[in-house]
Amino acid sequence: MELAKTHTEIRVAGGKLPPIPLPTNCPGCGVALDSDVLRKHGYVCDCGHHFRLGADAWIALVADRGSWKERWGDVRSHDLLNWKVPKPYQATIDQLTEEGLNEAVRTGTCTLGGRTIWLATFDFRFVGGTLSIVAGERLARGMEQAAASGLPYVLIAASGGARMQEGVLALMQLAKVNAAVGRLHAAGVAYFSVLTDPTFGGTAASLALLADINIAEPGAAIGFTGPRVIKQATYADLPPGFQSAEFQLAHGQVDMVVPRTELRRLLAHLLEMYP
Ligand SMILES: [Zn+2]
């Protein structure tokens, strides 16, 4: 497949992406940002810097216009463990909900290039995209339905790991979603994972890197534990570019690094290849 060389070839079938908060200047090249131009380019700067997107933007980017059907949006997190530090967990959930966010994972069906798929996307804005009981439940249910119906499953990952405010119940989600991935594989259903900046912890250690094809965005940080903690624990000098998408590609952890401007076209192509 020939990859386009310019951002103008982006295919954002869902139409305009929602506005996102942007710095005045690009952290990659320092150039002053034009939010309208950037939005048309999928929030990718000409220098190649990929700005982080929320779940709403990912749905607009991946799904054909008007095709998104959200599932289990009414299944919501609540504070099971009476967690208070550093802030009461319930207050965090309530505040994010008031801001219009709905969990760290949203899932549903849509079409991509006319083909029906299951789509799940993390949202880093919701408690760092952490894998919670509800996030795990939405992911596992979608995978089980994809396995039963034969529809391909596409994941967009962006996560700090498991949600500490839900303790071991959040850690249990790793096993649950991995079992659901196993059902996808057993059913011979295509599973594509897109790892965006950042994908860490339990999410990287479970479903995000277990797809048939693991695709990473350029420059995305991907790993289990972050470099600062690794350095503190091992006193080792970490190599340049450690845990970048390109580093993980060179070390066999991901299968390809693809610019966001090419993602829809790539996914449509892969869906064609998988019967
Ligand atoms: Zn830039």
mmCIF file of C-alpha atoms and ligand atoms in Angstrom:
data_model
loop_
_atom_site.group_PDB
_atom_site.id
_atom_site.type_symbol
_atom_site.label_atom_id
_atom_site.label_comp_id
_atom_site.label_asym_id
_atom_site.label_seq_id
_atom_site.Cartn_x
_atom_site.Cartn_y
_atom_site.Cartn_z
ATOM 1 C CA MET A 1 0.000 0.000 0.000
ATOM 2 C CA GLU A 2 1.327 3.457 -0.982
ATOM 3 C CA LEU A 3 1.222 5.847 1.931
ATOM 4 C CA ALA A 4 0.405 9.464 1.116
ATOM 5 C CA LYS A 5 3.208 11.935 1.715
ATOM 6 C CA THR A 6 1.203 14.994 2.649
ATOM 7 C CA HIS A 7 -1.308 15.802 5.332
ATOM 8 C CA THR A 8 -3.746 17.100 2.734
ATOM 9 C CA GLU A 9 -4.623 13.505 1.859
ATOM 10 C CA ILE A 10 -6.146 12.890 5.261
ATOM 11 C CA ARG A 11 -9.540 11.260 5.194
ATOM 12 C CA VAL A 12 -11.615 12.376 8.131
ATOM 13 C CA ALA A 13 -14.903 10.949 6.995
ATOM 14 C CA GLY A 14 -16.619 11.857 10.246
ATOM 15 C CA GLY A 15 -16.225 15.488 9.247
ATOM 16 C CA LYS A 16 -14.787 18.158 11.480
ATOM 17 C CA LEU A 17 -12.960 17.021 14.547
ATOM 18 C CA PRO A 18 -14.036 18.671 17.798
ATOM 19 C CA PRO A 19 -11.863 21.543 19.047
ATOM 20 C CA ILE A 20 -9.162 20.547 21.550
ATOM 21 C CA PRO A 21 -7.100 22.733 23.899
ATOM 22 C CA LEU A 22 -3.814 23.583 22.178
ATOM 23 C CA PRO A 23 -0.634 25.373 23.287
ATOM 24 C CA THR A 24 0.279 28.615 21.492
ATOM 25 C CA ASN A 25 3.291 26.968 19.886
ATOM 26 C CA CYS A 26 3.981 23.419 18.729
ATOM 27 C CA PRO A 27 6.147 21.536 21.262
ATOM 28 C CA GLY A 28 7.771 19.731 18.318
ATOM 29 C CA CYS A 29 8.937 22.651 16.172
ATOM 30 C CA GLY A 30 8.046 25.805 18.093
ATOM 31 C CA VAL A 31 5.918 27.238 15.273
ATOM 32 C CA ALA A 32 2.801 29.221 16.254
ATOM 33 C CA LEU A 33 -0.248 26.980 15.801
ATOM 34 C CA ASP A 34 -3.309 27.719 13.672
ATOM 35 C CA SER A 35 -6.042 25.663 15.351
ATOM 36 C CA ASP A 36 -8.309 25.601 12.256
ATOM 37 C CA VAL A 37 -5.551 24.302 9.980
ATOM 38 C CA LEU A 38 -4.382 21.819 12.582
ATOM 39 C CA ARG A 39 -7.919 20.537 13.065
ATOM 40 C CA LYS A 40 -8.230 19.853 9.339
ATOM 41 C CA HIS A 41 -4.964 17.907 9.535
ATOM 42 C CA GLY A 42 -6.187 15.656 12.350
ATOM 43 C CA TYR A 43 -4.196 17.685 14.892
ATOM 44 C CA VAL A 44 -0.883 16.708 13.348
ATOM 45 C CA CYS A 45 1.645 19.535 12.917
ATOM 46 C CA ASP A 46 3.646 19.778 9.691
ATOM 47 C CA CYS A 47 6.711 18.841 11.756
ATOM 48 C CA GLY A 48 4.996 15.513 12.530
ATOM 49 C CA HIS A 49 4.049 16.241 16.134
ATOM 50 C CA HIS A 50 0.825 14.387 16.977
ATOM 51 C CA PHE A 51 -1.367 16.149 19.531
ATOM 52 C CA ARG A 52 -3.342 13.960 21.923
ATOM 53 C CA LEU A 53 -7.010 13.416 21.066
ATOM 54 C CA GLY A 54 -9.981 12.537 23.257
ATOM 55 C CA ALA A 55 -12.434 9.722 22.523
ATOM 56 C CA ASP A 56 -14.883 12.080 20.750
ATOM 57 C CA ALA A 57 -12.176 13.149 18.285
ATOM 58 C CA TRP A 58 -11.059 9.567 17.685
ATOM 59 C CA ILE A 59 -14.610 8.487 16.939
ATOM 60 C CA ALA A 60 -14.946 11.379 14.461
ATOM 61 C CA LEU A 61 -11.628 10.458 12.899
ATOM 62 C CA VAL A 62 -12.179 6.717 12.506
ATOM 63 C CA ALA A 63 -15.936 6.246 12.030
ATOM 64 C CA ASP A 64 -17.786 7.037 8.809
ATOM 65 C CA ARG A 65 -19.908 10.122 9.285
ATOM 66 C CA GLY A 66 -23.072 9.451 11.287
ATOM 67 C CA SER A 67 -22.366 5.738 11.700
ATOM 68 C CA TRP A 68 -21.310 5.682 15.374
ATOM 69 C CA LYS A 69 -23.617 3.779 17.726
ATOM 70 C CA GLU A 70 -22.418 3.950 21.304
ATOM 71 C CA ARG A 71 -22.953 0.944 23.580
ATOM 72 C CA TRP A 72 -23.113 0.738 27.346
ATOM 73 C CA GLY A 73 -22.612 4.491 27.748
ATOM 74 C CA ASP A 74 -24.924 4.345 30.757
ATOM 75 C CA VAL A 75 -22.677 1.912 32.644
ATOM 76 C CA ARG A 76 -20.811 4.314 34.919
ATOM 77 C CA SER A 77 -18.024 4.108 37.495
ATOM 78 C CA HIS A 78 -18.575 4.827 41.163
ATOM 79 C CA ASP A 79 -16.445 4.745 44.271
ATOM 80 C CA LEU A 80 -16.511 1.179 45.627
ATOM 81 C CA LEU A 81 -13.553 1.480 47.991
ATOM 82 C CA ASN A 82 -14.267 4.855 49.601
ATOM 83 C CA TRP A 83 -11.021 6.197 48.111
ATOM 84 C CA LYS A 84 -9.992 9.610 49.436
ATOM 85 C CA VAL A 85 -6.349 10.274 48.425
ATOM 86 C CA PRO A 86 -5.209 12.591 46.858
ATOM 87 C CA LYS A 87 -8.824 13.516 46.124
ATOM 88 C CA PRO A 88 -12.096 11.664 46.761
ATOM 89 C CA TYR A 89 -12.603 9.348 43.805
ATOM 90 C CA GLN A 90 -16.321 10.050 43.554
ATOM 91 C CA ALA A 91 -15.629 13.801 43.329
ATOM 92 C CA THR A 92 -13.180 13.150 40.467
ATOM 93 C CA ILE A 93 -15.762 11.085 38.576
ATOM 94 C CA ASP A 94 -18.492 13.678 39.169
ATOM 95 C CA GLN A 95 -16.286 16.538 37.965
ATOM 96 C CA LEU A 96 -15.240 14.733 34.773
ATOM 97 C CA THR A 97 -18.840 13.738 34.081
ATOM 98 C CA GLU A 98 -19.875 17.380 34.505
ATOM 99 C CA GLU A 99 -17.198 18.283 31.933
ATOM 100 C CA GLY A 100 -18.981 15.993 29.458
ATOM 101 C CA LEU A 101 -16.646 13.007 29.623
ATOM 102 C CA ASN A 102 -17.925 9.453 29.875
ATOM 103 C CA GLU A 103 -15.299 7.076 31.256
ATOM 104 C CA ALA A 104 -11.791 6.257 30.105
ATOM 105 C CA VAL A 105 -13.100 3.901 27.425
ATOM 106 C CA ARG A 106 -15.996 4.368 25.036
ATOM 107 C CA THR A 107 -17.128 1.564 22.826
ATOM 108 C CA GLY A 108 -19.665 0.940 20.105
ATOM 109 C CA THR A 109 -20.150 0.013 16.501
ATOM 110 C CA CYS A 110 -19.639 2.111 13.393
ATOM 111 C CA THR A 111 -18.692 1.698 9.783
ATOM 112 C CA LEU A 112 -15.245 2.405 8.371
ATOM 113 C CA GLY A 113 -15.168 2.710 4.613
ATOM 114 C CA GLY A 114 -18.632 1.119 4.629
ATOM 115 C CA ARG A 115 -17.641 -1.948 6.684
ATOM 116 C CA THR A 116 -19.203 -2.437 10.096
ATOM 117 C CA ILE A 117 -16.703 -2.747 12.937
ATOM 118 C CA TRP A 118 -16.542 -2.621 16.698
ATOM 119 C CA LEU A 119 -14.579 0.441 17.840
ATOM 120 C CA ALA A 120 -13.261 1.089 21.332
ATOM 121 C CA THR A 121 -11.315 4.187 22.194
ATOM 122 C CA PHE A 122 -9.582 5.218 25.379
ATOM 123 C CA ASP A 123 -9.858 8.799 26.610
ATOM 124 C CA PHE A 124 -6.762 10.004 28.459
ATOM 125 C CA ARG A 125 -8.677 12.983 29.850
ATOM 126 C CA PHE A 126 -10.723 10.671 32.091
ATOM 127 C CA VAL A 127 -8.435 9.762 35.044
ATOM 128 C CA GLY A 128 -5.477 9.325 32.689
ATOM 129 C CA GLY A 129 -7.279 6.820 30.473
ATOM 130 C CA THR A 130 -7.027 4.296 33.274
ATOM 131 C CA LEU A 131 -8.472 0.820 32.957
ATOM 132 C CA SER A 132 -11.367 0.720 35.410
ATOM 133 C CA ILE A 133 -14.063 -1.860 36.085
ATOM 134 C CA VAL A 134 -16.419 -0.051 33.688
ATOM 135 C CA ALA A 135 -13.707 0.419 31.056
ATOM 136 C CA GLY A 136 -12.848 -3.285 31.265
ATOM 137 C CA GLU A 137 -16.511 -4.244 31.114
ATOM 138 C CA ARG A 138 -17.168 -2.106 28.026
ATOM 139 C CA LEU A 139 -14.065 -3.522 26.317
ATOM 140 C CA ALA A 140 -14.812 -7.156 27.173
ATOM 141 C CA ARG A 141 -18.501 -6.957 26.212
ATOM 142 C CA GLY A 142 -17.619 -5.408 22.838
ATOM 143 C CA MET A 143 -15.008 -8.073 22.157
ATOM 144 C CA GLU A 144 -17.403 -10.853 23.095
ATOM 145 C CA GLN A 145 -20.030 -9.472 20.737
ATOM 146 C CA ALA A 146 -17.426 -9.008 17.993
ATOM 147 C CA ALA A 147 -16.321 -12.627 18.458
ATOM 148 C CA ALA A 148 -19.926 -13.835 18.320
ATOM 149 C CA SER A 149 -20.877 -11.752 15.280
ATOM 150 C CA GLY A 150 -17.592 -11.950 13.349
ATOM 151 C CA LEU A 151 -17.226 -8.167 13.131
ATOM 152 C CA PRO A 152 -13.638 -6.826 13.244
ATOM 153 C CA TYR A 153 -12.505 -4.999 16.400
ATOM 154 C CA VAL A 154 -10.459 -1.781 16.369
ATOM 155 C CA LEU A 155 -8.930 -0.349 19.533
ATOM 156 C CA ILE A 156 -7.476 3.137 20.044
ATOM 157 C CA ALA A 157 -5.284 3.030 23.161
ATOM 158 C CA ALA A 158 -4.124 5.939 25.354
ATOM 159 C CA SER A 159 -3.718 5.006 28.978
ATOM 160 C CA GLY A 160 -1.689 5.384 32.150
ATOM 161 C CA GLY A 161 -2.528 1.815 33.194
ATOM 162 C CA ALA A 162 -4.971 0.339 35.700
ATOM 163 C CA ARG A 163 -7.037 2.726 37.868
ATOM 164 C CA MET A 164 -5.486 2.711 41.340
ATOM 165 C CA GLN A 165 -8.669 4.115 42.916
ATOM 166 C CA GLU A 166 -10.373 0.789 42.125
ATOM 167 C CA GLY A 167 -7.524 -1.313 43.529
ATOM 168 C CA VAL A 168 -7.376 -4.988 42.705
ATOM 169 C CA LEU A 169 -10.777 -4.782 40.996
ATOM 170 C CA ALA A 170 -9.094 -2.641 38.307
ATOM 171 C CA LEU A 171 -6.141 -5.030 38.050
ATOM 172 C CA MET A 172 -8.611 -7.859 37.489
ATOM 173 C CA GLN A 173 -9.683 -6.135 34.272
ATOM 174 C CA LEU A 174 -6.352 -7.097 32.678
ATOM 175 C CA ALA A 175 -7.228 -10.774 32.945
ATOM 176 C CA LYS A 176 -10.809 -10.128 31.858
ATOM 177 C CA VAL A 177 -9.936 -8.176 28.706
ATOM 178 C CA ASN A 178 -7.141 -10.618 27.859
ATOM 179 C CA ALA A 179 -9.635 -13.480 28.042
ATOM 180 C CA ALA A 180 -11.932 -11.495 25.727
ATOM 181 C CA VAL A 181 -9.020 -10.940 23.310
ATOM 182 C CA GLY A 182 -8.515 -14.704 23.409
ATOM 183 C CA ARG A 183 -12.138 -15.179 22.336
ATOM 184 C CA LEU A 184 -11.582 -12.788 19.407
ATOM 185 C CA HIS A 185 -8.529 -14.752 18.325
ATOM 186 C CA ALA A 186 -10.317 -18.101 18.756
ATOM 187 C CA ALA A 187 -13.188 -16.846 16.605
ATOM 188 C CA GLY A 188 -10.721 -15.738 13.907
ATOM 189 C CA VAL A 189 -12.004 -12.172 14.121
ATOM 190 C CA ALA A 190 -9.600 -9.408 13.025
ATOM 191 C CA TYR A 191 -8.300 -7.232 15.869
ATOM 192 C CA PHE A 192 -6.282 -4.065 15.208
ATOM 193 C CA SER A 193 -4.818 -1.926 17.974
ATOM 194 C CA VAL A 194 -3.669 1.675 17.542
ATOM 195 C CA LEU A 195 -1.294 2.774 20.290
ATOM 196 C CA THR A 196 -1.253 6.526 20.819
ATOM 197 C CA ASP A 197 0.682 8.760 23.200
ATOM 198 C CA PRO A 198 0.911 7.588 25.951
ATOM 199 C CA THR A 199 0.103 3.883 26.340
ATOM 200 C CA PHE A 200 1.492 2.486 29.578
ATOM 201 C CA GLY A 201 0.984 0.116 32.475
ATOM 202 C CA GLY A 202 -1.747 -2.490 32.540
ATOM 203 C CA THR A 203 -3.216 -1.348 29.230
ATOM 204 C CA ALA A 204 0.106 -1.826 27.413
ATOM 205 C CA ALA A 205 0.585 -5.083 29.321
ATOM 206 C CA SER A 206 -2.761 -6.419 28.190
ATOM 207 C CA LEU A 207 -5.074 -5.760 25.259
ATOM 208 C CA ALA A 208 -3.184 -2.875 23.575
ATOM 209 C CA LEU A 209 -0.301 -5.079 22.463
ATOM 210 C CA LEU A 210 -2.235 -8.292 21.824
ATOM 211 C CA ALA A 211 -3.849 -7.393 18.498
ATOM 212 C CA ASP A 212 -3.287 -9.140 15.182
ATOM 213 C CA ILE A 213 -1.594 -5.915 14.100
ATOM 214 C CA ASN A 214 -0.287 -3.406 16.639
ATOM 215 C CA ILE A 215 -0.065 0.030 15.035
ATOM 216 C CA ALA A 216 1.622 2.979 16.783
ATOM 217 C CA GLU A 217 1.448 6.707 16.144
ATOM 218 C CA PRO A 218 4.800 8.435 15.460
ATOM 219 C CA GLY A 219 6.497 9.632 18.626
ATOM 220 C CA ALA A 220 4.000 7.917 20.954
ATOM 221 C CA ALA A 221 5.444 6.823 24.305
ATOM 222 C CA ILE A 222 4.680 3.124 24.824
ATOM 223 C CA GLY A 223 5.848 0.947 27.690
ATOM 224 C CA PHE A 224 4.989 -0.625 31.006
ATOM 225 C CA THR A 225 6.762 1.562 33.563
ATOM 226 C CA GLY A 226 7.934 5.061 32.629
ATOM 227 C CA PRO A 227 11.644 5.832 32.026
ATOM 228 C CA ARG A 228 12.037 7.902 35.221
ATOM 229 C CA VAL A 229 10.981 5.001 37.442
ATOM 230 C CA ILE A 230 13.095 2.496 35.480
ATOM 231 C CA LYS A 231 16.130 4.726 35.865
ATOM 232 C CA GLN A 232 15.507 5.157 39.592
ATOM 233 C CA ALA A 233 15.205 1.400 40.045
ATOM 234 C CA THR A 234 18.046 0.206 37.811
ATOM 235 C CA TYR A 235 20.446 3.198 37.719
ATOM 236 C CA ALA A 236 20.861 2.323 34.042
ATOM 237 C CA ASP A 237 21.417 4.908 31.311
ATOM 238 C CA LEU A 238 18.477 4.435 29.001
ATOM 239 C CA PRO A 239 19.115 4.523 25.227
ATOM 240 C CA PRO A 240 18.001 7.542 23.152
ATOM 241 C CA GLY A 241 14.363 7.388 22.131
ATOM 242 C CA PHE A 242 13.661 4.737 24.785
ATOM 243 C CA GLN A 243 9.959 3.669 24.739
ATOM 244 C CA SER A 244 9.111 5.762 21.678
ATOM 245 C CA ALA A 245 6.946 4.129 19.009
ATOM 246 C CA GLU A 246 9.992 4.008 16.725
ATOM 247 C CA PHE A 247 12.082 2.341 19.466
ATOM 248 C CA GLN A 248 9.323 -0.229 20.049
ATOM 249 C CA LEU A 249 9.105 -0.881 16.295
ATOM 250 C CA ALA A 250 12.866 -1.474 16.112
ATOM 251 C CA HIS A 251 12.567 -3.919 19.049
ATOM 252 C CA GLY A 252 9.598 -5.847 17.692
ATOM 253 C CA GLN A 253 6.968 -4.626 20.146
ATOM 254 C CA VAL A 254 4.779 -2.957 17.509
ATOM 255 C CA ASP A 255 4.245 -3.922 13.884
ATOM 256 C CA MET A 256 4.096 -0.515 12.230
ATOM 257 C CA VAL A 257 4.329 3.208 12.943
ATOM 258 C CA VAL A 258 1.753 5.097 10.926
ATOM 259 C CA PRO A 259 0.938 8.829 10.860
ATOM 260 C CA ARG A 260 -2.589 9.706 11.967
ATOM 261 C CA THR A 261 -3.229 11.260 8.588
ATOM 262 C CA GLU A 262 -2.906 7.767 7.080
ATOM 263 C CA LEU A 263 -4.710 5.777 9.720
ATOM 264 C CA ARG A 264 -8.193 5.584 8.235
ATOM 265 C CA ARG A 265 -6.825 4.572 4.873
ATOM 266 C CA LEU A 266 -4.613 1.924 6.487
ATOM 267 C CA LEU A 267 -7.447 0.487 8.582
ATOM 268 C CA ALA A 268 -9.756 0.376 5.558
ATOM 269 C CA HIS A 269 -7.005 -1.446 3.652
ATOM 270 C CA LEU A 270 -6.457 -3.966 6.485
ATOM 271 C CA LEU A 271 -10.200 -4.588 6.768
ATOM 272 C CA GLU A 272 -10.239 -5.392 3.045
ATOM 273 C CA MET A 273 -7.403 -7.868 3.510
ATOM 274 C CA TYR A 274 -9.095 -9.694 6.398
ATOM 275 C CA PRO A 275 -12.177 -11.552 5.184
HETATM 276 ZN ZN ZN B 1 5.337 21.297 14.920
#
